[in-house]
PDB file of C-alpha atoms in Angstrom:
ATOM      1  CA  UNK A   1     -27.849  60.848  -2.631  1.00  0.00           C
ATOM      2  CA  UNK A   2     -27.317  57.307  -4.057  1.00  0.00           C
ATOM      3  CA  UNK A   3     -30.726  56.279  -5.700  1.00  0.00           C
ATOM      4  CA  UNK A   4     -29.436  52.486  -6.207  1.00  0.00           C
ATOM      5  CA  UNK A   5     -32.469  49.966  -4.986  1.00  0.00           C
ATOM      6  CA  UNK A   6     -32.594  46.234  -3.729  1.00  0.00           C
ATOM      7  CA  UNK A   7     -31.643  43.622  -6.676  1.00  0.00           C
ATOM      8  CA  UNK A   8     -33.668  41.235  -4.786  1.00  0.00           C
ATOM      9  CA  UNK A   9     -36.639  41.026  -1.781  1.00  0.00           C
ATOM     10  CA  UNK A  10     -33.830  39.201   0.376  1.00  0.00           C
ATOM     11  CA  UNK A  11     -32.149  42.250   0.858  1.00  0.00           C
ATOM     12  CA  UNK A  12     -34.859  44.024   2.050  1.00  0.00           C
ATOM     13  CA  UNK A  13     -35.195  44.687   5.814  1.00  0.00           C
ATOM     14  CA  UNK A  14     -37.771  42.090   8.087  1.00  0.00           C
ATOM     15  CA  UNK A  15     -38.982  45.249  10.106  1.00  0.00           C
ATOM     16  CA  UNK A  16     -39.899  48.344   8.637  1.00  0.00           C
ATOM     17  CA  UNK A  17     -40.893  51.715  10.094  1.00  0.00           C
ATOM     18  CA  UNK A  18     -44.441  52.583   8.606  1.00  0.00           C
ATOM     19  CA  UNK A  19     -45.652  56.291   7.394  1.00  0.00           C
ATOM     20  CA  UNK A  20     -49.481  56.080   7.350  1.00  0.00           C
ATOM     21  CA  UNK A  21     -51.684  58.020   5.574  1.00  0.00           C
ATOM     22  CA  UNK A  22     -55.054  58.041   3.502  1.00  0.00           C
ATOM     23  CA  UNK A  23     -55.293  58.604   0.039  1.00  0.00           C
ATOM     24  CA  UNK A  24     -51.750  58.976  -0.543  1.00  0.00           C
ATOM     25  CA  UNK A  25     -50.116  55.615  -2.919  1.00  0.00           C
ATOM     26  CA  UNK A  26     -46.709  54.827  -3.663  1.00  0.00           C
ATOM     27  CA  UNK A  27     -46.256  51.990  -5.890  1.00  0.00           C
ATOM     28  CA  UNK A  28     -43.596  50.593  -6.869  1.00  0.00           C
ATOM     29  CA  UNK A  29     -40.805  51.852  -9.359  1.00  0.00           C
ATOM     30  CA  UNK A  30     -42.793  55.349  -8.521  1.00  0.00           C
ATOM     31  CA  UNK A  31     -41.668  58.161  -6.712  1.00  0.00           C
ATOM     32  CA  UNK A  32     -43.273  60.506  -3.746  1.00  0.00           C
ATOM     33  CA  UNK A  33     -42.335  63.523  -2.902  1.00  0.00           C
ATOM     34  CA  UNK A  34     -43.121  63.805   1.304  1.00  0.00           C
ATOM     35  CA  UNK A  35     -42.988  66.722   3.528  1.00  0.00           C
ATOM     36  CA  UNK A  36     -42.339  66.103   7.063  1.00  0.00           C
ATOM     37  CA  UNK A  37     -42.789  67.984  10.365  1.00  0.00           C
ATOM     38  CA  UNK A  38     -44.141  65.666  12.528  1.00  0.00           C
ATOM     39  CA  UNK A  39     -41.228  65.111  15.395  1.00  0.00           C
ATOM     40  CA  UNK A  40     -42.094  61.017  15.460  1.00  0.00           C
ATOM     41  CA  UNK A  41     -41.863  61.516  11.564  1.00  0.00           C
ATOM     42  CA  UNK A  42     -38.766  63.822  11.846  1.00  0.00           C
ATOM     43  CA  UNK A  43     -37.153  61.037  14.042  1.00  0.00           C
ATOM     44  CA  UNK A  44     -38.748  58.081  11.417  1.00  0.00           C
ATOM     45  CA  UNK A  45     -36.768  59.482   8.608  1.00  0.00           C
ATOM     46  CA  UNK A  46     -33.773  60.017  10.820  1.00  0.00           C
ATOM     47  CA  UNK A  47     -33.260  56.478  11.814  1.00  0.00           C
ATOM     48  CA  UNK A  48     -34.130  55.395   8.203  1.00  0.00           C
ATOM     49  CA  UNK A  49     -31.032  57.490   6.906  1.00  0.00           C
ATOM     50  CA  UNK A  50     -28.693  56.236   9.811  1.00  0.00           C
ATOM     51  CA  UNK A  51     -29.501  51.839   8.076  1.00  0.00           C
ATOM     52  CA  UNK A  52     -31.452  50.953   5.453  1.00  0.00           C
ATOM     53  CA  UNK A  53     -33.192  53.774   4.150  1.00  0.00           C
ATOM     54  CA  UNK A  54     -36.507  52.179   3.551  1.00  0.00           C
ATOM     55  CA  UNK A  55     -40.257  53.746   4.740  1.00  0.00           C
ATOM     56  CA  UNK A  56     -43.163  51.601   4.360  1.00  0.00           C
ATOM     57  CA  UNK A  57     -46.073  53.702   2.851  1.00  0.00           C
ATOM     58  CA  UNK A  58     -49.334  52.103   4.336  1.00  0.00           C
ATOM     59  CA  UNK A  59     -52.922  53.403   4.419  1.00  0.00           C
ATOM     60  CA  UNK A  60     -54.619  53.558   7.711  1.00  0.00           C
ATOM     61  CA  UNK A  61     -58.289  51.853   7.800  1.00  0.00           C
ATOM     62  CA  UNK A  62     -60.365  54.791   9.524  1.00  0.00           C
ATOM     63  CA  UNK A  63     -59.219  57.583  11.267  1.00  0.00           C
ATOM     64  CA  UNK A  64     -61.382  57.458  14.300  1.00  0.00           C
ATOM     65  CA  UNK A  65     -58.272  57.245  16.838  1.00  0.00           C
ATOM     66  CA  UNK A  66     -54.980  57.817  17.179  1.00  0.00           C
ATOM     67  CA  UNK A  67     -53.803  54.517  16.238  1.00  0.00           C
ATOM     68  CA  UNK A  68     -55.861  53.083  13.633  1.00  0.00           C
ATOM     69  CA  UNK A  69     -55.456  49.745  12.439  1.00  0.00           C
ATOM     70  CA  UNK A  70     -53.806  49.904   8.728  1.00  0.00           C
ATOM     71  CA  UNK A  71     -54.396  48.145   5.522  1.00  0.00           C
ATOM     72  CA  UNK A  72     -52.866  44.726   5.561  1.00  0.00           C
ATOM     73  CA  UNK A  73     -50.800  45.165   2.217  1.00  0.00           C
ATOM     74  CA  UNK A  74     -48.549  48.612   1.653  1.00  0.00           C
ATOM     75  CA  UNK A  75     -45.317  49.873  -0.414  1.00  0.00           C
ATOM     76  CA  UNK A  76     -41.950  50.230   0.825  1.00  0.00           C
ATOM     77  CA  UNK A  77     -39.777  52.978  -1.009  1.00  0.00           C
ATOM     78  CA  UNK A  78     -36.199  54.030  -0.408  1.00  0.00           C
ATOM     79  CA  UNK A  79     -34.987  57.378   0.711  1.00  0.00           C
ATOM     80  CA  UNK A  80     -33.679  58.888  -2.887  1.00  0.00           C
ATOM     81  CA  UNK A  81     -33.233  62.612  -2.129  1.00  0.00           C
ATOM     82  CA  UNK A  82     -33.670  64.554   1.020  1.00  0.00           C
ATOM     83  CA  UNK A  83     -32.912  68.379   2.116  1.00  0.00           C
ATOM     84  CA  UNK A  84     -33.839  70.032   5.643  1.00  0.00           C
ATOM     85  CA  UNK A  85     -35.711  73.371   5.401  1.00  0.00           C
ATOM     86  CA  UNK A  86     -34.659  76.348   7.711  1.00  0.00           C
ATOM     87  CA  UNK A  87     -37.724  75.603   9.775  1.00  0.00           C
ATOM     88  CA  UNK A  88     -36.835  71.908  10.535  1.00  0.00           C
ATOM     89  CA  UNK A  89     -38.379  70.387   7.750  1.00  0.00           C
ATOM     90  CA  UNK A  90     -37.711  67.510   5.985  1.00  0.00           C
ATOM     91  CA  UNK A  91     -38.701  67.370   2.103  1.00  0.00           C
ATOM     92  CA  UNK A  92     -38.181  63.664   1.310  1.00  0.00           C
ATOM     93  CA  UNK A  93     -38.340  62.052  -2.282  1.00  0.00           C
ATOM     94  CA  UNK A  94     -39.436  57.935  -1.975  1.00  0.00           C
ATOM     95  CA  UNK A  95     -38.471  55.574  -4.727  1.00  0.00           C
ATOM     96  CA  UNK A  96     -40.782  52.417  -4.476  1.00  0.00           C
ATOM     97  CA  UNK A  97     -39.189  49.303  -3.974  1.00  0.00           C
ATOM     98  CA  UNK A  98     -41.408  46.904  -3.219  1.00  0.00           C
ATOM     99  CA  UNK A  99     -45.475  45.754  -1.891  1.00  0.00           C
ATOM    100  CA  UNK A 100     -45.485  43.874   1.587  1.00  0.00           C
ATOM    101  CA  UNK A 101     -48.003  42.248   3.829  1.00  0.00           C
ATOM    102  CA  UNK A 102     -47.971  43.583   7.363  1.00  0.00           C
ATOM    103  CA  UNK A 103     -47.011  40.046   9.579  1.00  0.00           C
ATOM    104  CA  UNK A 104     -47.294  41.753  12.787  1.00  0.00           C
ATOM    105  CA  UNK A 105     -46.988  45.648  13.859  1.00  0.00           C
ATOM    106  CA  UNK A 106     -44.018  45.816  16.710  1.00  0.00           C
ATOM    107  CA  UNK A 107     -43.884  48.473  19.782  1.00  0.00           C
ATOM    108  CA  UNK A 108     -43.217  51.606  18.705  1.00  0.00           C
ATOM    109  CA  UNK A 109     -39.989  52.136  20.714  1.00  0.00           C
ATOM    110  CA  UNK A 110     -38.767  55.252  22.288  1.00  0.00           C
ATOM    111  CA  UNK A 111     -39.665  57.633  19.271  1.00  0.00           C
ATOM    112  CA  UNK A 112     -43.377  56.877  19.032  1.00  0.00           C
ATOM    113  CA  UNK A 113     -43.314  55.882  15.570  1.00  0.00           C
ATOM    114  CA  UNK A 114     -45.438  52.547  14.143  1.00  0.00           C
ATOM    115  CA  UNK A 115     -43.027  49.945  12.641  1.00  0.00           C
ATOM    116  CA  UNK A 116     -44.299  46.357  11.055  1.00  0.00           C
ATOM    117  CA  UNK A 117     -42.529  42.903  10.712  1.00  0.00           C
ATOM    118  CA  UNK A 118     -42.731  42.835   6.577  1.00  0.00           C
ATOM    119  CA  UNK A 119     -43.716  39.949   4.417  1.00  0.00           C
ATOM    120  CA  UNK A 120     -41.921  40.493   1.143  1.00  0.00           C
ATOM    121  CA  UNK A 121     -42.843  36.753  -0.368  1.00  0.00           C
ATOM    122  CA  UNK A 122     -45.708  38.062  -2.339  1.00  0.00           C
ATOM    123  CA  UNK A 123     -44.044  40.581  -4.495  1.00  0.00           C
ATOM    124  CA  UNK A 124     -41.078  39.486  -6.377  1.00  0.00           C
ATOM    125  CA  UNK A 125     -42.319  40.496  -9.595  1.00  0.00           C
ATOM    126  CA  UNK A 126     -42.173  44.267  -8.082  1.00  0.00           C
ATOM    127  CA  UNK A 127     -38.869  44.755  -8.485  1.00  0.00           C
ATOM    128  CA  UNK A 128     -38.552  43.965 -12.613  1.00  0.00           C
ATOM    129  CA  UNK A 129     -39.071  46.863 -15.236  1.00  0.00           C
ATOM    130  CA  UNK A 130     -42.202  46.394 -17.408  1.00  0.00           C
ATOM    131  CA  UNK A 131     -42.450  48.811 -20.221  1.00  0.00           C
ATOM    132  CA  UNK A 132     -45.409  47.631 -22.247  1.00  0.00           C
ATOM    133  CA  UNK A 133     -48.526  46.874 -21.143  1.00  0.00           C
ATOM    134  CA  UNK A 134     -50.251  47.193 -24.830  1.00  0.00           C
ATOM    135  CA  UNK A 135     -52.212  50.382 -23.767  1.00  0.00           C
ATOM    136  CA  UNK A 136     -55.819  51.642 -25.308  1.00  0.00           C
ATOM    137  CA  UNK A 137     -53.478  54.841 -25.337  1.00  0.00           C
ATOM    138  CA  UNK A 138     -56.721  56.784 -27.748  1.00  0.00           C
ATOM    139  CA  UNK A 139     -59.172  55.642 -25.102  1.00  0.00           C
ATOM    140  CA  UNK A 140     -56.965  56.667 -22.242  1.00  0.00           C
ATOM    141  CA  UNK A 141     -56.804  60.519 -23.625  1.00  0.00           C
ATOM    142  CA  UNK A 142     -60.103  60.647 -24.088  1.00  0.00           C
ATOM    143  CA  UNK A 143     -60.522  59.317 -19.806  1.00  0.00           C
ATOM    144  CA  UNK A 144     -57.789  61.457 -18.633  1.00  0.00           C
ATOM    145  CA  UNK A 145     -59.148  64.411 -20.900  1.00  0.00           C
ATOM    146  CA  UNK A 146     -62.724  64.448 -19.189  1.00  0.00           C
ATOM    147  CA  UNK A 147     -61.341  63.305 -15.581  1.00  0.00           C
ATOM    148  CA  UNK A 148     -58.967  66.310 -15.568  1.00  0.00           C
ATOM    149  CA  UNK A 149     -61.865  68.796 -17.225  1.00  0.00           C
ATOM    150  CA  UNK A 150     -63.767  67.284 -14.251  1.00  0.00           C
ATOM    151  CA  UNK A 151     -61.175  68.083 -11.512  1.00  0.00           C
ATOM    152  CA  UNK A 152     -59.847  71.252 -13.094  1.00  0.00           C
ATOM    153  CA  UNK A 153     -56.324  69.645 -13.001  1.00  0.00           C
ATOM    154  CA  UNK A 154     -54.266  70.571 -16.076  1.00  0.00           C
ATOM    155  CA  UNK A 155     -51.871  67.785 -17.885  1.00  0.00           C
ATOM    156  CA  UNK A 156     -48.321  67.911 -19.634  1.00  0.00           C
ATOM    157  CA  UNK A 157     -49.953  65.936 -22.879  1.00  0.00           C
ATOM    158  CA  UNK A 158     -46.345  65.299 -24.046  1.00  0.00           C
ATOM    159  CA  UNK A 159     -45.343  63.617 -20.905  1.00  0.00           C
ATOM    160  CA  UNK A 160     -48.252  61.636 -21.140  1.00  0.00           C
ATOM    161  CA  UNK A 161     -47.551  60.649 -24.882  1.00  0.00           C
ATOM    162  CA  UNK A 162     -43.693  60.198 -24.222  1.00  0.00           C
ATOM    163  CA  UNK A 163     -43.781  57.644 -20.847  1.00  0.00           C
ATOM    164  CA  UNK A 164     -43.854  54.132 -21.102  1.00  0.00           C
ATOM    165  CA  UNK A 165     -46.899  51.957 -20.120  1.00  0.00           C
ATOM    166  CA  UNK A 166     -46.209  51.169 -17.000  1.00  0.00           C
ATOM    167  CA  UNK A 167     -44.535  54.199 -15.836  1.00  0.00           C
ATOM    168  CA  UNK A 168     -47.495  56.050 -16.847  1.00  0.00           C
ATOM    169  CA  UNK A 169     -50.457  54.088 -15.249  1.00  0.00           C
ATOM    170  CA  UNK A 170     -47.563  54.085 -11.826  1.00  0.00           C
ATOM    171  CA  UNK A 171     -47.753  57.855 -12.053  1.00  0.00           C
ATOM    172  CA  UNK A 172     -51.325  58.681 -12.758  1.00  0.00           C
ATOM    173  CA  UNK A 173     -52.181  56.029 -10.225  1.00  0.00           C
ATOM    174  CA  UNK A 174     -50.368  57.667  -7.582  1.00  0.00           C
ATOM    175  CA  UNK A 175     -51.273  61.218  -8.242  1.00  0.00           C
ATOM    176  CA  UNK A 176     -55.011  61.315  -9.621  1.00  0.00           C
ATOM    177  CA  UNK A 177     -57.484  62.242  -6.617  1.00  0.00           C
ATOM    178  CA  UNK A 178     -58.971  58.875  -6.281  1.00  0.00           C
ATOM    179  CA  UNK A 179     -60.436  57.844  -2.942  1.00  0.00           C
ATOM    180  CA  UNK A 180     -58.731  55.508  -0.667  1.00  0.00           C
ATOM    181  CA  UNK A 181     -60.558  52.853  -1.125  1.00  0.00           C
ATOM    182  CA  UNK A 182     -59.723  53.295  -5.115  1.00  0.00           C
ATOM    183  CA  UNK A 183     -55.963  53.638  -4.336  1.00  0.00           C
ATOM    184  CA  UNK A 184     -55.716  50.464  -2.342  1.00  0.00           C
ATOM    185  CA  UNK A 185     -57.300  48.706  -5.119  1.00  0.00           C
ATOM    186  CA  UNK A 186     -54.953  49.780  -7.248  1.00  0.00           C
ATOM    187  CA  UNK A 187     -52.010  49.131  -4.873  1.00  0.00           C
ATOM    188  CA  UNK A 188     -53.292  45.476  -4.227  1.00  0.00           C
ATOM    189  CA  UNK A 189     -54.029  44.653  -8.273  1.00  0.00           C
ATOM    190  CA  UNK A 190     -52.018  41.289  -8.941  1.00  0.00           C
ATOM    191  CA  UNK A 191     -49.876  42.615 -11.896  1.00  0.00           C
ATOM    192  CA  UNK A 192     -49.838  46.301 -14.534  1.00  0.00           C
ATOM    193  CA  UNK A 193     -51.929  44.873 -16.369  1.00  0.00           C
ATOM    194  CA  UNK A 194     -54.165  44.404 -14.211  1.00  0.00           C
ATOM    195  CA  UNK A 195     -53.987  47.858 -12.717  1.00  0.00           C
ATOM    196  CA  UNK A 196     -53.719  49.801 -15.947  1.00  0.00           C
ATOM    197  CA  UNK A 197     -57.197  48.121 -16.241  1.00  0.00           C
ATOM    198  CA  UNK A 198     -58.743  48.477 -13.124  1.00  0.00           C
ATOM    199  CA  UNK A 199     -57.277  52.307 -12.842  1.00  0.00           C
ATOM    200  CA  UNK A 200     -59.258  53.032 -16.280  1.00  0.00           C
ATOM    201  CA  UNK A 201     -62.145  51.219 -15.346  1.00  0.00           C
ATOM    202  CA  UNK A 202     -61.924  53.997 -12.300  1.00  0.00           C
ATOM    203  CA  UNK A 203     -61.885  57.368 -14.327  1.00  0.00           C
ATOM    204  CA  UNK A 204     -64.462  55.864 -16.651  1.00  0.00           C
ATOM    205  CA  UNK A 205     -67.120  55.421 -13.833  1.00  0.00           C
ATOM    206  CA  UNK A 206     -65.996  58.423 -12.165  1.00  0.00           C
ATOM    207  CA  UNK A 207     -66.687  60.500 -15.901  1.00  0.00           C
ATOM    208  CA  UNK A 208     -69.859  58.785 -16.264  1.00  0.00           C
ATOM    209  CA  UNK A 209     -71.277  59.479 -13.297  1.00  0.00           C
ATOM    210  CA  UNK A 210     -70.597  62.846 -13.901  1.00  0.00           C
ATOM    211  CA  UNK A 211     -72.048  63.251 -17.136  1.00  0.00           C
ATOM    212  CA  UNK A 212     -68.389  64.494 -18.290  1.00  0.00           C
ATOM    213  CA  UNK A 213     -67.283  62.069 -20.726  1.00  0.00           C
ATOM    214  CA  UNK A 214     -65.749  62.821 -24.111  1.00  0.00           C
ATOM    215  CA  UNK A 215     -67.022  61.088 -26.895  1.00  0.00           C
ATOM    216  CA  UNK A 216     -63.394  59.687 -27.626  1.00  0.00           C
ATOM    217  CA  UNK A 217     -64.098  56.982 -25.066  1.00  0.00           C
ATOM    218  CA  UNK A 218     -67.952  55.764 -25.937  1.00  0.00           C
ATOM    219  CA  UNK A 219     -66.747  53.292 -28.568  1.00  0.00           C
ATOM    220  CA  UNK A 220     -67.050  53.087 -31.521  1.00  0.00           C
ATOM    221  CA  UNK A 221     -65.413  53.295 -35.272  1.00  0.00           C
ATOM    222  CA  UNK A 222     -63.899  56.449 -34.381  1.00  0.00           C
ATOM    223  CA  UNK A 223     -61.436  56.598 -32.080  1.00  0.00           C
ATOM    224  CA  UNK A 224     -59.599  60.001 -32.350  1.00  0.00           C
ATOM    225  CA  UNK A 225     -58.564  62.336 -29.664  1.00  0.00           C
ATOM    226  CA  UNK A 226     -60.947  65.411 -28.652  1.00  0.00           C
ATOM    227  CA  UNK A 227     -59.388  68.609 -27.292  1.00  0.00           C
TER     228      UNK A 227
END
C-alpha cells in the first residue's frame, strides 16, 4: 500500500473520523501499529480506505461513559499498511501526518463512529523532517537504562544508538508506558525540542521516585554509560 503523505496541511481533510483511546500516542512522522475488532471501528477504517485514508488518534478525557469528551488537540496518521485476519480483524499500521485541534465533533452518522471538524492551522511545522535535536545522548542511556530496569522492558541498544534525534524521542515517546496525562504533554509540546526535553524530564522523575536511577544520569564529570 502506497505510504506517500500530505506535502502540505491544505490537503488534509476538514472532517476527520476519530479513534479514541487512553494512553496510546501517535505523533507525527511515527508509526502505530492498531488492531481492530470493534464493528464501528471495522466500519471507521473501511470508509477511511474507500477517500482519504486518514484516522485522527485522540485521547478521551475520562472514561466514565460511553462518550467521553476528548482532549482538544490529537494526531492524524494515514493508513500505510493494512491486512484482514481470518477472524475479521483488521491489523492497521498509522503513519502520523499531522497534530489538529478538535473545532467541533459532528454526528456520528449511520456507523456510530465519532468524527471531528479538524483545525490543521497550528501545525505546519509537523510535516518537515528534523533530524537533530543536539541530544544529551550519555544522559539519555543512563534514563532509558534505569526506566526499562524499572519496567522490566528490554531495549535494542543499537537501534537506539543508530536513529536520529527526532525519530528516536517520536518512538520512545509513543511506546514507553507513560500515563495519559504524560503522553498528552508530550503530544501538545510546541516543537522536538521541546519534547525531547520534557519526555526526559519524565523518565528522570519517574527513576527518582523510584529510587532506580543509574549513576550515569546524577551529573557530574563522568558521564559514561553503565550496563
Amino acid at each position: 500500500m502506497g505510504c506517500d503523505l500530505p506535502p502540505t496541511l491544505d490537503d488534509l481533510p476538514a472532517e476527520i473520523p476519530v479513534f479514541p483511546l487512553s494512553g496510546v500516542l501517535l505523533l507525527p512522522h511515527g508509526q502505530l501499529p492498531l488492531n481492530i475488532f470493534e464493528p464501528r471501528y471495522l466500519s471507521m477504517v473501511e470508509d477511511a480506505l474507500k477517500s482519504h485514508r486518514i484516522i485522527g488518534m485522540i485521547q478521551p478525557r475520562g472514561a466514565d461513559n460511553a462518550h467521553p469528551a476528548l482532549f482538544e488537540t490529537g494526531c492524524a496518521g494515514r493508513i500505510v499498511n493494512f491486512s484482514e485476519t481470518n477472524d475479521g480483524r483488521y491489523l492497521v499500521t498509522l503513519k502520523g501526518v499531522a497534530r489538529f485541534r478538535v473545532k467541533n465533533e459532528l454526528d456520528q452518522g449511520r456507523n456510530g463512529y465519532r468524527r471531528v471538524l479538524a483545525d490543521w492551522a497550528d501545525f505546519s511545522n509537523d510535516l518537515e523532517t528534523v533530524s537533530c535535536l543536539n541530544l544529551d545522548r550519555p544522559r539519555l542511556r543512563g534514563l532509558l537504562e534505569s526506566y526499562f530496569e524499572l519496567h522490566g522492558l528490554s531495549c535494542d541498544w543499537n537501534a537506539v544508538e543508530s536513529a536520529t534525534d527526532n525519530k528516536l524521542i517520536t518512538c520512545l515517546s509513543m511506546i514507553c508506558p507513560l500515563d495519559a496525562g504524560e503522553k498528552q504533554a508530550l503530544l501538545e509540546a510546541s516543537c522536538c525540542k521541546t519534547r525531547a526535553d520534557l519526555f526526559m524530564t519524565i523518565l528522570d522523575m519517574a527513576v527518582r521516585q523510584s529510587g532506580a536511577l543509574h549513576t550515569s544520569c546524577c551529573g557530574g564529570s563522568d558521564s559514561s554509560l553503565c550496563h
